[in-house]
Amino acid sequence: MPISWHSTGREFNLFNMQTYIALLRGINVSGSKIIKMELLREIFESMQLKDVRTYIQSGNVVFKSAIKDEEKLSELVHKGLEKALGYKVEVVLRTPAELKRLINKHPYGKIAAEETRKLYVAFLPVAPATADLEKFIALQSEQEQFHFHERELYIAIDKAMLKPKFTNNILEKKLKIFATTRNWATVNKLLEMAAE
């Protein structure tokens, strides 16, 4: 028999809901936009999103929604956060299938137990313009490699490099769109959570 979630007089069949991962930009960084994860979960639940879970303090939320249209769901989340917090928070959404695909397609080669590189993924809301992308790719070097695929940027930085050129702010300035970056361990953990 289908498992249902009862809330405010409505029933939500969890089997018919899509799992999403929300990646919030700039949360709990350098003392700005401080949000406790308990409050963040409550905000998502107030939007009728279900099975809401958070991971660490940097704004990672796994949840289920009956809304299958990413654009509509993104608008709901943006407006809900702004209404609850009083300021705008940029959010990127991905499905577990999209996370799994980007992990499987990573360009880093074999990832060793003792990595000599710092590995990251920057998530974008849309694919960047080709001209802007070329300007950013021009910043890479032997120690700092970038690889774009659709709406993600893979980043590999040699741990011996003292001052990498990559920052999330530089990326946004060059591409003229917002981005939010996660390390490789967090990306993998979020996929693990979303599959539970």
PDB file of C-alpha atoms in Angstrom:
ATOM      1  CA  MET A   1       0.000   0.000   0.000  1.00  0.00           C
ATOM      2  CA  PRO A   2       1.438   3.447  -0.879  1.00  0.00           C
ATOM      3  CA  ILE A   3       3.020   5.401   1.944  1.00  0.00           C
ATOM      4  CA  SER A   4       1.367   8.790   2.388  1.00  0.00           C
ATOM      5  CA  TRP A   5       2.319  11.929   4.283  1.00  0.00           C
ATOM      6  CA  HIS A   6      -0.564  13.725   5.951  1.00  0.00           C
ATOM      7  CA  SER A   7      -0.210  17.487   6.343  1.00  0.00           C
ATOM      8  CA  THR A   8      -2.772  20.279   6.828  1.00  0.00           C
ATOM      9  CA  GLY A   9      -5.604  18.105   5.609  1.00  0.00           C
ATOM     10  CA  ARG A  10      -3.817  16.973   2.432  1.00  0.00           C
ATOM     11  CA  GLU A  11      -2.202  13.667   1.614  1.00  0.00           C
ATOM     12  CA  PHE A  12       1.065  13.438  -0.264  1.00  0.00           C
ATOM     13  CA  ASN A  13       2.052  10.150  -1.850  1.00  0.00           C
ATOM     14  CA  LEU A  14       5.830  10.091  -1.419  1.00  0.00           C
ATOM     15  CA  PHE A  15       6.180   7.539  -4.206  1.00  0.00           C
ATOM     16  CA  ASN A  16       4.863  10.115  -6.676  1.00  0.00           C
ATOM     17  CA  MET A  17       7.229  12.855  -5.529  1.00  0.00           C
ATOM     18  CA  GLN A  18      10.563  13.807  -7.059  1.00  0.00           C
ATOM     19  CA  THR A  19      13.670  14.115  -4.880  1.00  0.00           C
ATOM     20  CA  TYR A  20      15.670  17.320  -5.306  1.00  0.00           C
ATOM     21  CA  ILE A  21      18.869  18.772  -3.932  1.00  0.00           C
ATOM     22  CA  ALA A  22      18.811  22.529  -3.288  1.00  0.00           C
ATOM     23  CA  LEU A  23      22.195  24.266  -3.169  1.00  0.00           C
ATOM     24  CA  LEU A  24      21.973  27.709  -1.583  1.00  0.00           C
ATOM     25  CA  ARG A  25      24.554  30.323  -2.437  1.00  0.00           C
ATOM     26  CA  GLY A  26      26.439  32.268   0.241  1.00  0.00           C
ATOM     27  CA  ILE A  27      24.802  30.798   3.353  1.00  0.00           C
ATOM     28  CA  ASN A  28      26.759  31.006   6.630  1.00  0.00           C
ATOM     29  CA  VAL A  29      29.874  32.339   4.901  1.00  0.00           C
ATOM     30  CA  SER A  30      32.117  34.944   6.543  1.00  0.00           C
ATOM     31  CA  GLY A  31      29.467  35.826   9.099  1.00  0.00           C
ATOM     32  CA  SER A  32      26.805  36.789   6.546  1.00  0.00           C
ATOM     33  CA  LYS A  33      23.358  35.318   5.861  1.00  0.00           C
ATOM     34  CA  ILE A  34      23.483  33.197   9.005  1.00  0.00           C
ATOM     35  CA  ILE A  35      20.744  30.574   8.946  1.00  0.00           C
ATOM     36  CA  LYS A  36      20.381  27.748  11.426  1.00  0.00           C
ATOM     37  CA  MET A  37      19.674  24.452   9.713  1.00  0.00           C
ATOM     38  CA  GLU A  38      16.608  23.870  11.893  1.00  0.00           C
ATOM     39  CA  LEU A  39      15.106  27.118  10.612  1.00  0.00           C
ATOM     40  CA  LEU A  40      16.055  26.255   7.038  1.00  0.00           C
ATOM     41  CA  ARG A  41      14.246  22.920   7.313  1.00  0.00           C
ATOM     42  CA  GLU A  42      11.181  24.669   8.737  1.00  0.00           C
ATOM     43  CA  ILE A  43      11.144  27.147   5.841  1.00  0.00           C
ATOM     44  CA  PHE A  44      11.262  24.348   3.261  1.00  0.00           C
ATOM     45  CA  GLU A  45       8.537  22.427   5.093  1.00  0.00           C
ATOM     46  CA  SER A  46       6.354  25.564   5.128  1.00  0.00           C
ATOM     47  CA  MET A  47       6.430  25.426   1.309  1.00  0.00           C
ATOM     48  CA  GLN A  48       4.780  21.960   1.432  1.00  0.00           C
ATOM     49  CA  LEU A  49       8.101  20.278   0.575  1.00  0.00           C
ATOM     50  CA  LYS A  50       8.536  16.892   2.224  1.00  0.00           C
ATOM     51  CA  ASP A  51      11.186  14.675   3.791  1.00  0.00           C
ATOM     52  CA  VAL A  52      13.389  17.773   4.238  1.00  0.00           C
ATOM     53  CA  ARG A  53      16.962  17.146   5.351  1.00  0.00           C
ATOM     54  CA  THR A  54      20.016  19.392   5.517  1.00  0.00           C
ATOM     55  CA  TYR A  55      23.728  18.652   5.309  1.00  0.00           C
ATOM     56  CA  ILE A  56      26.376  20.720   7.134  1.00  0.00           C
ATOM     57  CA  GLN A  57      25.997  24.473   7.465  1.00  0.00           C
ATOM     58  CA  SER A  58      26.638  25.669   3.905  1.00  0.00           C
ATOM     59  CA  GLY A  59      23.063  25.499   2.611  1.00  0.00           C
ATOM     60  CA  ASN A  60      22.468  21.995   1.267  1.00  0.00           C
ATOM     61  CA  VAL A  61      18.896  20.735   1.394  1.00  0.00           C
ATOM     62  CA  VAL A  62      17.529  17.386   0.203  1.00  0.00           C
ATOM     63  CA  PHE A  63      13.742  17.216  -0.117  1.00  0.00           C
ATOM     64  CA  LYS A  64      10.815  15.784  -2.039  1.00  0.00           C
ATOM     65  CA  SER A  65       8.257  17.709  -4.082  1.00  0.00           C
ATOM     66  CA  ALA A  66       5.168  16.922  -6.122  1.00  0.00           C
ATOM     67  CA  ILE A  67       6.261  19.711  -8.493  1.00  0.00           C
ATOM     68  CA  LYS A  68       8.169  18.147 -11.388  1.00  0.00           C
ATOM     69  CA  ASP A  69       8.834  21.409 -13.271  1.00  0.00           C
ATOM     70  CA  GLU A  70      12.245  22.718 -12.185  1.00  0.00           C
ATOM     71  CA  GLU A  71      11.472  26.330 -13.147  1.00  0.00           C
ATOM     72  CA  LYS A  72       8.248  26.402 -11.103  1.00  0.00           C
ATOM     73  CA  LEU A  73       9.894  24.701  -8.132  1.00  0.00           C
ATOM     74  CA  SER A  74      12.863  27.069  -8.267  1.00  0.00           C
ATOM     75  CA  GLU A  75      10.504  30.051  -8.221  1.00  0.00           C
ATOM     76  CA  LEU A  76       8.649  28.591  -5.232  1.00  0.00           C
ATOM     77  CA  VAL A  77      11.876  28.058  -3.272  1.00  0.00           C
ATOM     78  CA  HIS A  78      13.305  31.496  -4.123  1.00  0.00           C
ATOM     79  CA  LYS A  79      10.113  33.296  -3.097  1.00  0.00           C
ATOM     80  CA  GLY A  80       9.669  31.183   0.037  1.00  0.00           C
ATOM     81  CA  LEU A  81      13.184  31.868   1.254  1.00  0.00           C
ATOM     82  CA  GLU A  82      12.989  35.591   0.536  1.00  0.00           C
ATOM     83  CA  LYS A  83       9.646  35.896   2.322  1.00  0.00           C
ATOM     84  CA  ALA A  84      10.885  34.004   5.389  1.00  0.00           C
ATOM     85  CA  LEU A  85      14.333  35.596   5.628  1.00  0.00           C
ATOM     86  CA  GLY A  86      13.741  39.096   4.320  1.00  0.00           C
ATOM     87  CA  TYR A  87      16.507  38.920   1.733  1.00  0.00           C
ATOM     88  CA  LYS A  88      17.186  37.162  -1.548  1.00  0.00           C
ATOM     89  CA  VAL A  89      18.981  33.811  -1.569  1.00  0.00           C
ATOM     90  CA  GLU A  90      20.135  32.319  -4.857  1.00  0.00           C
ATOM     91  CA  VAL A  91      19.385  28.600  -5.201  1.00  0.00           C
ATOM     92  CA  VAL A  92      20.370  25.923  -7.701  1.00  0.00           C
ATOM     93  CA  LEU A  93      18.301  22.733  -7.932  1.00  0.00           C
ATOM     94  CA  ARG A  94      19.474  19.318  -9.088  1.00  0.00           C
ATOM     95  CA  THR A  95      17.907  15.855  -9.128  1.00  0.00           C
ATOM     96  CA  PRO A  96      19.750  12.760  -7.855  1.00  0.00           C
ATOM     97  CA  ALA A  97      20.031  11.569 -11.472  1.00  0.00           C
ATOM     98  CA  GLU A  98      21.799  14.814 -12.424  1.00  0.00           C
ATOM     99  CA  LEU A  99      24.202  14.535  -9.471  1.00  0.00           C
ATOM    100  CA  LYS A 100      24.959  10.914 -10.297  1.00  0.00           C
ATOM    101  CA  ARG A 101      25.620  11.813 -13.928  1.00  0.00           C
ATOM    102  CA  LEU A 102      28.006  14.655 -13.081  1.00  0.00           C
ATOM    103  CA  ILE A 103      29.914  12.414 -10.627  1.00  0.00           C
ATOM    104  CA  ASN A 104      30.198   9.611 -13.179  1.00  0.00           C
ATOM    105  CA  LYS A 105      31.335  12.013 -15.910  1.00  0.00           C
ATOM    106  CA  HIS A 106      33.984  13.768 -13.839  1.00  0.00           C
ATOM    107  CA  PRO A 107      37.185  14.542 -15.783  1.00  0.00           C
ATOM    108  CA  TYR A 108      39.656  14.051 -12.921  1.00  0.00           C
ATOM    109  CA  GLY A 109      40.761  10.524 -13.763  1.00  0.00           C
ATOM    110  CA  LYS A 110      41.285   8.150 -10.855  1.00  0.00           C
ATOM    111  CA  ILE A 111      40.604   9.876  -7.529  1.00  0.00           C
ATOM    112  CA  ALA A 112      43.175   8.507  -5.103  1.00  0.00           C
ATOM    113  CA  ALA A 113      42.682   7.996  -1.381  1.00  0.00           C
ATOM    114  CA  GLU A 114      45.412  10.589  -0.783  1.00  0.00           C
ATOM    115  CA  GLU A 115      44.510  13.268  -3.323  1.00  0.00           C
ATOM    116  CA  THR A 116      47.135  15.831  -4.278  1.00  0.00           C
ATOM    117  CA  ARG A 117      44.345  18.029  -5.675  1.00  0.00           C
ATOM    118  CA  LYS A 118      41.462  19.928  -4.159  1.00  0.00           C
ATOM    119  CA  LEU A 119      38.368  18.932  -6.126  1.00  0.00           C
ATOM    120  CA  TYR A 120      35.213  21.038  -6.436  1.00  0.00           C
ATOM    121  CA  VAL A 121      32.079  21.447  -8.519  1.00  0.00           C
ATOM    122  CA  ALA A 122      30.501  24.853  -9.187  1.00  0.00           C
ATOM    123  CA  PHE A 123      26.774  24.646  -9.925  1.00  0.00           C
ATOM    124  CA  LEU A 124      25.151  27.133 -12.314  1.00  0.00           C
ATOM    125  CA  PRO A 125      21.439  27.812 -12.910  1.00  0.00           C
ATOM    126  CA  VAL A 126      21.946  27.818 -16.701  1.00  0.00           C
ATOM    127  CA  ALA A 127      24.713  27.049 -19.174  1.00  0.00           C
ATOM    128  CA  PRO A 128      27.065  30.040 -19.607  1.00  0.00           C
ATOM    129  CA  ALA A 129      27.470  32.003 -22.820  1.00  0.00           C
ATOM    130  CA  THR A 130      30.337  30.668 -24.937  1.00  0.00           C
ATOM    131  CA  ALA A 131      32.226  33.981 -25.034  1.00  0.00           C
ATOM    132  CA  ASP A 132      32.051  34.366 -21.249  1.00  0.00           C
ATOM    133  CA  LEU A 133      33.070  30.745 -20.759  1.00  0.00           C
ATOM    134  CA  GLU A 134      36.167  31.222 -22.900  1.00  0.00           C
ATOM    135  CA  LYS A 135      37.238  34.194 -20.776  1.00  0.00           C
ATOM    136  CA  PHE A 136      37.036  32.112 -17.640  1.00  0.00           C
ATOM    137  CA  ILE A 137      38.761  29.030 -19.091  1.00  0.00           C
ATOM    138  CA  ALA A 138      41.672  31.302 -20.066  1.00  0.00           C
ATOM    139  CA  LEU A 139      42.474  31.616 -16.338  1.00  0.00           C
ATOM    140  CA  GLN A 140      43.432  27.966 -15.948  1.00  0.00           C
ATOM    141  CA  SER A 141      46.982  26.669 -15.635  1.00  0.00           C
ATOM    142  CA  GLU A 142      48.783  23.367 -15.164  1.00  0.00           C
ATOM    143  CA  GLN A 143      48.096  23.560 -11.416  1.00  0.00           C
ATOM    144  CA  GLU A 144      44.524  24.776 -11.745  1.00  0.00           C
ATOM    145  CA  GLN A 145      42.274  22.923 -14.183  1.00  0.00           C
ATOM    146  CA  PHE A 146      38.692  23.797 -15.175  1.00  0.00           C
ATOM    147  CA  HIS A 147      36.247  21.700 -17.149  1.00  0.00           C
ATOM    148  CA  PHE A 148      32.694  22.730 -18.028  1.00  0.00           C
ATOM    149  CA  HIS A 149      29.883  20.314 -18.727  1.00  0.00           C
ATOM    150  CA  GLU A 150      26.385  21.691 -19.308  1.00  0.00           C
ATOM    151  CA  ARG A 151      25.532  23.568 -16.061  1.00  0.00           C
ATOM    152  CA  GLU A 152      28.542  22.555 -13.969  1.00  0.00           C
ATOM    153  CA  LEU A 153      32.173  23.541 -13.700  1.00  0.00           C
ATOM    154  CA  TYR A 154      34.623  20.926 -12.440  1.00  0.00           C
ATOM    155  CA  ILE A 155      37.616  22.392 -10.634  1.00  0.00           C
ATOM    156  CA  ALA A 156      40.892  20.652  -9.719  1.00  0.00           C
ATOM    157  CA  ILE A 157      43.505  22.706  -7.866  1.00  0.00           C
ATOM    158  CA  ASP A 158      46.954  21.423  -6.886  1.00  0.00           C
ATOM    159  CA  LYS A 159      47.197  21.519  -3.082  1.00  0.00           C
ATOM    160  CA  ALA A 160      50.677  23.025  -3.439  1.00  0.00           C
ATOM    161  CA  MET A 161      49.241  26.093  -5.206  1.00  0.00           C
ATOM    162  CA  LEU A 162      49.282  28.906  -2.659  1.00  0.00           C
ATOM    163  CA  LYS A 163      47.029  31.415  -4.451  1.00  0.00           C
ATOM    164  CA  PRO A 164      44.585  29.807  -6.877  1.00  0.00           C
ATOM    165  CA  LYS A 165      42.847  32.170  -9.290  1.00  0.00           C
ATOM    166  CA  PHE A 166      39.517  30.422  -8.801  1.00  0.00           C
ATOM    167  CA  THR A 167      36.975  31.917  -6.443  1.00  0.00           C
ATOM    168  CA  ASN A 168      33.208  31.733  -6.703  1.00  0.00           C
ATOM    169  CA  ASN A 169      33.119  35.537  -7.077  1.00  0.00           C
ATOM    170  CA  ILE A 170      35.595  35.492  -9.986  1.00  0.00           C
ATOM    171  CA  LEU A 171      33.551  32.784 -11.675  1.00  0.00           C
ATOM    172  CA  GLU A 172      30.346  34.828 -11.345  1.00  0.00           C
ATOM    173  CA  LYS A 173      32.047  37.983 -12.593  1.00  0.00           C
ATOM    174  CA  LYS A 174      33.397  36.269 -15.704  1.00  0.00           C
ATOM    175  CA  LEU A 175      30.243  34.300 -16.526  1.00  0.00           C
ATOM    176  CA  LYS A 176      27.768  37.033 -15.505  1.00  0.00           C
ATOM    177  CA  ILE A 177      25.546  34.497 -13.713  1.00  0.00           C
ATOM    178  CA  PHE A 178      25.465  33.315 -10.122  1.00  0.00           C
ATOM    179  CA  ALA A 179      27.107  30.075  -9.030  1.00  0.00           C
ATOM    180  CA  THR A 180      27.510  28.062  -5.857  1.00  0.00           C
ATOM    181  CA  THR A 181      30.465  25.755  -5.243  1.00  0.00           C
ATOM    182  CA  ARG A 182      30.794  22.509  -3.262  1.00  0.00           C
ATOM    183  CA  ASN A 183      33.785  20.290  -2.595  1.00  0.00           C
ATOM    184  CA  TRP A 184      33.891  16.787  -4.036  1.00  0.00           C
ATOM    185  CA  ALA A 185      33.137  15.086  -0.721  1.00  0.00           C
ATOM    186  CA  THR A 186      29.977  17.169  -0.235  1.00  0.00           C
ATOM    187  CA  VAL A 187      28.743  16.446  -3.772  1.00  0.00           C
ATOM    188  CA  ASN A 188      29.103  12.709  -3.158  1.00  0.00           C
ATOM    189  CA  LYS A 189      27.483  12.904   0.267  1.00  0.00           C
ATOM    190  CA  LEU A 190      24.465  14.747  -1.142  1.00  0.00           C
ATOM    191  CA  LEU A 191      23.946  12.044  -3.736  1.00  0.00           C
ATOM    192  CA  GLU A 192      24.147   9.438  -0.966  1.00  0.00           C
ATOM    193  CA  MET A 193      21.536  11.316   1.059  1.00  0.00           C
ATOM    194  CA  ALA A 194      19.242  11.761  -1.932  1.00  0.00           C
ATOM    195  CA  ALA A 195      19.325   8.036  -2.636  1.00  0.00           C
ATOM    196  CA  GLU A 196      18.194   7.090   0.897  1.00  0.00           C
TER     197      GLU A 196
END
